[in-house]
Amino acid sequence: MQVKKILEIIVAVRRPLTIQEMAMVLGIATSSKLPVTKEARCFLEYSVTHWPNHIRNIALTSIQKETDQMHRLYDTSGKPFLIWFPIFWKVVRPYIKNPVINALHLVVFNGYAHEVLSILKMDTSDINTPDNTEIYLVILASLNGHKKIVEILLKRGANVNIQGGRYRTTLQAACLRGYDQIVQVLLEWGAHINTQSS
């Protein structure tokens, strides 16, 4: 009953979830000591679907605890990731099977510029490496309208003319959803407008 009460309180607040609340839900869902009720499952599905949007614009640079919790959620080998990611992917890309994705691809997908910088400070070797669906980071950022991340990736060595995956080139990905500011950035970085996709 205590779990149900906690969930009722959080849902009743009708505001974006914090990282702590998301971590709590994952704790409930993964705990072997607590029964996972139907209500907890529903809340888990809501949480994993919407938490990226709720925290995208939060400045995490000065909030170490929240940053650490986000790192745990993005640990692709951890139990929380194995629970939340399949649910999340089924909602955001129901027509594409779950990709084999690393943390860098996932933070680019979700639009977390701070996390992108944090990961790239440790290692830039994946910057021009696609996921298993052949989508490159700069194409993914262009497709999802993350201008700041496109700029970060290009400054860190991403190839503006890289080709791959269903969206083919950075320009095609940005144009697909009408991100004209990203198109301008890509052109300023030397994107070829006449590139033929293979």
mmCIF file of C-alpha atoms in Angstrom:
data_model
loop_
_atom_site.group_PDB
_atom_site.id
_atom_site.type_symbol
_atom_site.label_atom_id
_atom_site.label_comp_id
_atom_site.label_asym_id
_atom_site.label_seq_id
_atom_site.Cartn_x
_atom_site.Cartn_y
_atom_site.Cartn_z
ATOM 1 C CA MET A 1 0.000 0.000 0.000
ATOM 2 C CA GLN A 2 2.881 2.385 0.699
ATOM 3 C CA VAL A 3 4.074 2.158 -2.921
ATOM 4 C CA LYS A 4 0.604 2.966 -4.210
ATOM 5 C CA LYS A 5 0.377 5.987 -1.907
ATOM 6 C CA ILE A 6 3.753 7.348 -3.038
ATOM 7 C CA LEU A 7 2.769 6.965 -6.690
ATOM 8 C CA GLU A 8 -0.585 8.659 -6.105
ATOM 9 C CA ILE A 9 1.170 11.633 -4.527
ATOM 10 C CA ILE A 10 3.656 11.999 -7.380
ATOM 11 C CA VAL A 11 0.986 11.669 -10.062
ATOM 12 C CA ALA A 12 -1.256 14.146 -8.223
ATOM 13 C CA VAL A 13 1.394 16.879 -8.332
ATOM 14 C CA ARG A 14 0.895 17.127 -12.110
ATOM 15 C CA ARG A 15 4.312 18.489 -12.903
ATOM 16 C CA PRO A 16 7.398 17.192 -14.657
ATOM 17 C CA LEU A 17 9.184 14.364 -12.898
ATOM 18 C CA THR A 18 12.523 15.024 -11.296
ATOM 19 C CA ILE A 19 15.443 12.676 -11.720
ATOM 20 C CA GLN A 20 14.978 11.598 -8.096
ATOM 21 C CA GLU A 21 11.365 10.640 -8.810
ATOM 22 C CA MET A 22 12.399 8.680 -11.878
ATOM 23 C CA ALA A 23 15.082 6.890 -9.864
ATOM 24 C CA MET A 24 12.499 6.085 -7.209
ATOM 25 C CA VAL A 25 10.171 4.533 -9.780
ATOM 26 C CA LEU A 26 12.998 2.438 -11.182
ATOM 27 C CA GLY A 27 13.890 1.415 -7.638
ATOM 28 C CA ILE A 28 10.332 0.260 -7.060
ATOM 29 C CA ALA A 29 10.236 -1.653 -10.321
ATOM 30 C CA THR A 30 13.568 -3.393 -9.772
ATOM 31 C CA SER A 31 13.337 -4.088 -6.052
ATOM 32 C CA SER A 32 12.995 -7.732 -5.162
ATOM 33 C CA LYS A 33 11.503 -6.775 -1.780
ATOM 34 C CA LEU A 34 8.605 -4.670 -3.067
ATOM 35 C CA PRO A 35 5.674 -6.019 -5.034
ATOM 36 C CA VAL A 36 5.349 -4.332 -8.417
ATOM 37 C CA THR A 37 1.709 -3.404 -8.661
ATOM 38 C CA LYS A 38 -0.204 -2.610 -11.807
ATOM 39 C CA GLU A 39 -0.159 1.061 -10.786
ATOM 40 C CA ALA A 40 3.622 1.015 -10.424
ATOM 41 C CA ARG A 41 3.965 -0.472 -13.918
ATOM 42 C CA CYS A 42 1.712 2.231 -15.396
ATOM 43 C CA PHE A 43 3.740 4.910 -13.664
ATOM 44 C CA LEU A 44 6.952 3.284 -14.855
ATOM 45 C CA GLU A 45 5.704 3.410 -18.445
ATOM 46 C CA TYR A 46 4.769 7.086 -18.095
ATOM 47 C CA SER A 47 8.096 7.879 -16.446
ATOM 48 C CA VAL A 48 10.370 6.208 -18.965
ATOM 49 C CA THR A 49 8.447 7.717 -21.846
ATOM 50 C CA HIS A 50 8.482 11.304 -20.625
ATOM 51 C CA TRP A 51 11.477 11.821 -18.322
ATOM 52 C CA PRO A 52 13.836 12.861 -21.136
ATOM 53 C CA ASN A 53 11.520 15.735 -22.056
ATOM 54 C CA HIS A 54 11.048 16.798 -18.444
ATOM 55 C CA ILE A 55 14.727 17.198 -17.663
ATOM 56 C CA ARG A 56 16.195 18.243 -21.023
ATOM 57 C CA ASN A 57 16.534 21.903 -20.088
ATOM 58 C CA ILE A 58 17.556 21.475 -16.461
ATOM 59 C CA ALA A 59 21.047 22.786 -15.789
ATOM 60 C CA LEU A 60 22.722 19.745 -14.262
ATOM 61 C CA THR A 61 26.195 21.213 -13.999
ATOM 62 C CA SER A 62 25.806 22.189 -10.346
ATOM 63 C CA ILE A 63 23.583 19.334 -9.223
ATOM 64 C CA GLN A 64 25.950 16.412 -8.739
ATOM 65 C CA LYS A 65 23.408 13.994 -7.264
ATOM 66 C CA GLU A 66 21.054 14.380 -10.242
ATOM 67 C CA THR A 67 23.965 14.091 -12.657
ATOM 68 C CA ASP A 68 25.043 10.834 -11.006
ATOM 69 C CA GLN A 69 21.492 9.491 -11.245
ATOM 70 C CA MET A 70 21.355 10.377 -14.935
ATOM 71 C CA HIS A 71 24.639 8.519 -15.504
ATOM 72 C CA ARG A 72 23.084 5.426 -13.908
ATOM 73 C CA LEU A 73 20.080 5.666 -16.231
ATOM 74 C CA TYR A 74 22.375 5.924 -19.256
ATOM 75 C CA ASP A 75 24.577 3.008 -18.213
ATOM 76 C CA THR A 76 23.621 0.693 -21.074
ATOM 77 C CA SER A 77 24.892 -2.348 -19.176
ATOM 78 C CA GLY A 78 22.888 -1.631 -16.020
ATOM 79 C CA LYS A 79 19.601 -3.133 -14.897
ATOM 80 C CA PRO A 80 17.660 0.190 -14.945
ATOM 81 C CA PHE A 81 18.581 0.719 -18.619
ATOM 82 C CA LEU A 82 17.410 -2.777 -19.525
ATOM 83 C CA ILE A 83 14.038 -1.937 -17.972
ATOM 84 C CA TRP A 84 13.380 1.593 -19.195
ATOM 85 C CA PHE A 85 14.961 1.665 -22.657
ATOM 86 C CA PRO A 86 12.755 -0.950 -24.416
ATOM 87 C CA ILE A 87 9.631 0.807 -23.107
ATOM 88 C CA PHE A 88 10.973 4.212 -24.158
ATOM 89 C CA TRP A 89 12.008 3.045 -27.631
ATOM 90 C CA LYS A 90 8.666 1.362 -28.288
ATOM 91 C CA VAL A 91 6.978 4.740 -27.732
ATOM 92 C CA VAL A 92 9.417 7.054 -29.559
ATOM 93 C CA ARG A 93 10.243 4.784 -32.512
ATOM 94 C CA PRO A 94 7.599 2.029 -32.641
ATOM 95 C CA TYR A 95 8.407 1.242 -36.264
ATOM 96 C CA ILE A 96 12.126 0.615 -35.642
ATOM 97 C CA LYS A 97 13.446 -2.336 -33.642
ATOM 98 C CA ASN A 98 15.479 -1.576 -30.530
ATOM 99 C CA PRO A 99 18.929 -0.474 -31.636
ATOM 100 C CA VAL A 100 22.121 -1.553 -29.954
ATOM 101 C CA ILE A 101 22.962 1.863 -28.616
ATOM 102 C CA ASN A 102 25.665 3.338 -26.436
ATOM 103 C CA ALA A 103 25.308 6.149 -23.913
ATOM 104 C CA LEU A 104 26.649 8.775 -26.330
ATOM 105 C CA HIS A 105 24.093 7.926 -29.016
ATOM 106 C CA LEU A 106 21.331 7.977 -26.413
ATOM 107 C CA VAL A 107 22.217 11.382 -24.941
ATOM 108 C CA VAL A 108 22.480 12.793 -28.477
ATOM 109 C CA PHE A 109 19.068 11.288 -29.297
ATOM 110 C CA ASN A 110 17.518 12.824 -26.168
ATOM 111 C CA GLY A 111 19.221 16.190 -26.627
ATOM 112 C CA TYR A 112 21.380 16.449 -23.502
ATOM 113 C CA ALA A 113 24.184 18.781 -24.516
ATOM 114 C CA HIS A 114 25.789 18.709 -21.058
ATOM 115 C CA GLU A 115 25.973 14.923 -21.066
ATOM 116 C CA VAL A 116 27.321 14.896 -24.636
ATOM 117 C CA LEU A 117 30.144 17.192 -23.521
ATOM 118 C CA SER A 118 30.761 15.080 -20.432
ATOM 119 C CA ILE A 119 31.107 11.866 -22.449
ATOM 120 C CA LEU A 120 33.223 13.492 -25.171
ATOM 121 C CA LYS A 121 35.637 14.871 -22.549
ATOM 122 C CA MET A 122 36.478 11.284 -21.661
ATOM 123 C CA ASP A 123 36.543 9.822 -25.176
ATOM 124 C CA THR A 124 35.915 11.143 -28.694
ATOM 125 C CA SER A 125 36.618 7.860 -30.479
ATOM 126 C CA ASP A 126 32.899 7.156 -31.070
ATOM 127 C CA ILE A 127 32.138 10.528 -32.650
ATOM 128 C CA ASN A 128 32.068 9.120 -36.202
ATOM 129 C CA THR A 129 30.866 5.617 -35.290
ATOM 130 C CA PRO A 130 27.295 4.608 -36.152
ATOM 131 C CA ASP A 131 24.918 2.574 -34.053
ATOM 132 C CA ASN A 132 23.830 -0.832 -35.358
ATOM 133 C CA THR A 133 21.279 0.845 -37.666
ATOM 134 C CA GLU A 134 24.085 2.845 -39.341
ATOM 135 C CA ILE A 135 22.947 6.187 -37.904
ATOM 136 C CA TYR A 136 25.785 8.530 -36.984
ATOM 137 C CA LEU A 137 25.694 10.974 -34.077
ATOM 138 C CA VAL A 138 25.658 14.146 -36.175
ATOM 139 C CA ILE A 139 22.850 12.738 -38.346
ATOM 140 C CA LEU A 140 20.893 11.803 -35.211
ATOM 141 C CA ALA A 141 21.313 15.277 -33.703
ATOM 142 C CA SER A 142 20.309 16.880 -37.022
ATOM 143 C CA LEU A 143 17.242 14.663 -37.306
ATOM 144 C CA ASN A 144 16.053 15.446 -33.780
ATOM 145 C CA GLY A 145 16.606 19.203 -34.002
ATOM 146 C CA HIS A 146 19.406 19.467 -31.457
ATOM 147 C CA LYS A 147 21.320 22.420 -32.905
ATOM 148 C CA LYS A 148 23.630 22.872 -29.918
ATOM 149 C CA ILE A 149 24.621 19.210 -30.068
ATOM 150 C CA VAL A 150 25.218 19.392 -33.824
ATOM 151 C CA GLU A 151 27.617 22.276 -33.151
ATOM 152 C CA ILE A 152 29.335 20.407 -30.301
ATOM 153 C CA LEU A 153 29.821 17.306 -32.447
ATOM 154 C CA LEU A 154 31.192 19.266 -35.397
ATOM 155 C CA LYS A 155 33.612 21.181 -33.142
ATOM 156 C CA ARG A 156 34.796 17.858 -31.698
ATOM 157 C CA GLY A 157 35.504 16.336 -35.113
ATOM 158 C CA ALA A 158 32.269 14.845 -36.430
ATOM 159 C CA ASN A 159 32.237 14.523 -40.207
ATOM 160 C CA VAL A 160 29.609 16.939 -41.571
ATOM 161 C CA ASN A 161 29.364 14.915 -44.800
ATOM 162 C CA ILE A 162 29.110 11.475 -43.241
ATOM 163 C CA GLN A 163 26.505 9.185 -44.817
ATOM 164 C CA GLY A 164 24.574 6.291 -43.410
ATOM 165 C CA GLY A 165 21.340 4.836 -42.184
ATOM 166 C CA ARG A 166 17.835 5.572 -43.273
ATOM 167 C CA TYR A 167 18.351 9.359 -43.078
ATOM 168 C CA ARG A 168 21.426 9.223 -45.367
ATOM 169 C CA THR A 169 23.149 12.607 -44.758
ATOM 170 C CA THR A 170 23.159 15.349 -42.146
ATOM 171 C CA LEU A 171 21.422 17.758 -44.518
ATOM 172 C CA GLN A 172 18.719 15.257 -45.434
ATOM 173 C CA ALA A 173 18.097 14.519 -41.751
ATOM 174 C CA ALA A 174 17.803 18.214 -40.844
ATOM 175 C CA CYS A 175 15.603 18.994 -43.859
ATOM 176 C CA LEU A 176 13.277 16.072 -43.152
ATOM 177 C CA ARG A 177 11.756 17.902 -40.191
ATOM 178 C CA GLY A 178 12.413 21.452 -41.342
ATOM 179 C CA TYR A 179 15.283 22.376 -39.027
ATOM 180 C CA ASP A 180 16.513 25.301 -41.103
ATOM 181 C CA GLN A 181 18.870 26.619 -38.402
ATOM 182 C CA ILE A 182 20.632 23.260 -38.340
ATOM 183 C CA VAL A 183 20.788 23.243 -42.145
ATOM 184 C CA GLN A 184 22.502 26.651 -41.939
ATOM 185 C CA VAL A 185 25.034 25.340 -39.393
ATOM 186 C CA LEU A 186 25.751 22.293 -41.549
ATOM 187 C CA LEU A 187 26.270 24.439 -44.642
ATOM 188 C CA GLU A 188 28.603 26.743 -42.694
ATOM 189 C CA TRP A 189 30.622 23.661 -41.732
ATOM 190 C CA GLY A 190 30.910 22.619 -45.384
ATOM 191 C CA ALA A 191 28.081 20.148 -45.893
ATOM 192 C CA HIS A 192 27.826 19.237 -49.574
ATOM 193 C CA ILE A 193 24.363 19.951 -50.946
ATOM 194 C CA ASN A 194 24.821 17.689 -53.958
ATOM 195 C CA THR A 195 25.863 14.573 -52.063
ATOM 196 C CA GLN A 196 24.209 11.518 -53.550
ATOM 197 C CA SER A 197 23.177 8.952 -50.994
ATOM 198 C CA SER A 198 24.393 5.467 -51.718
#
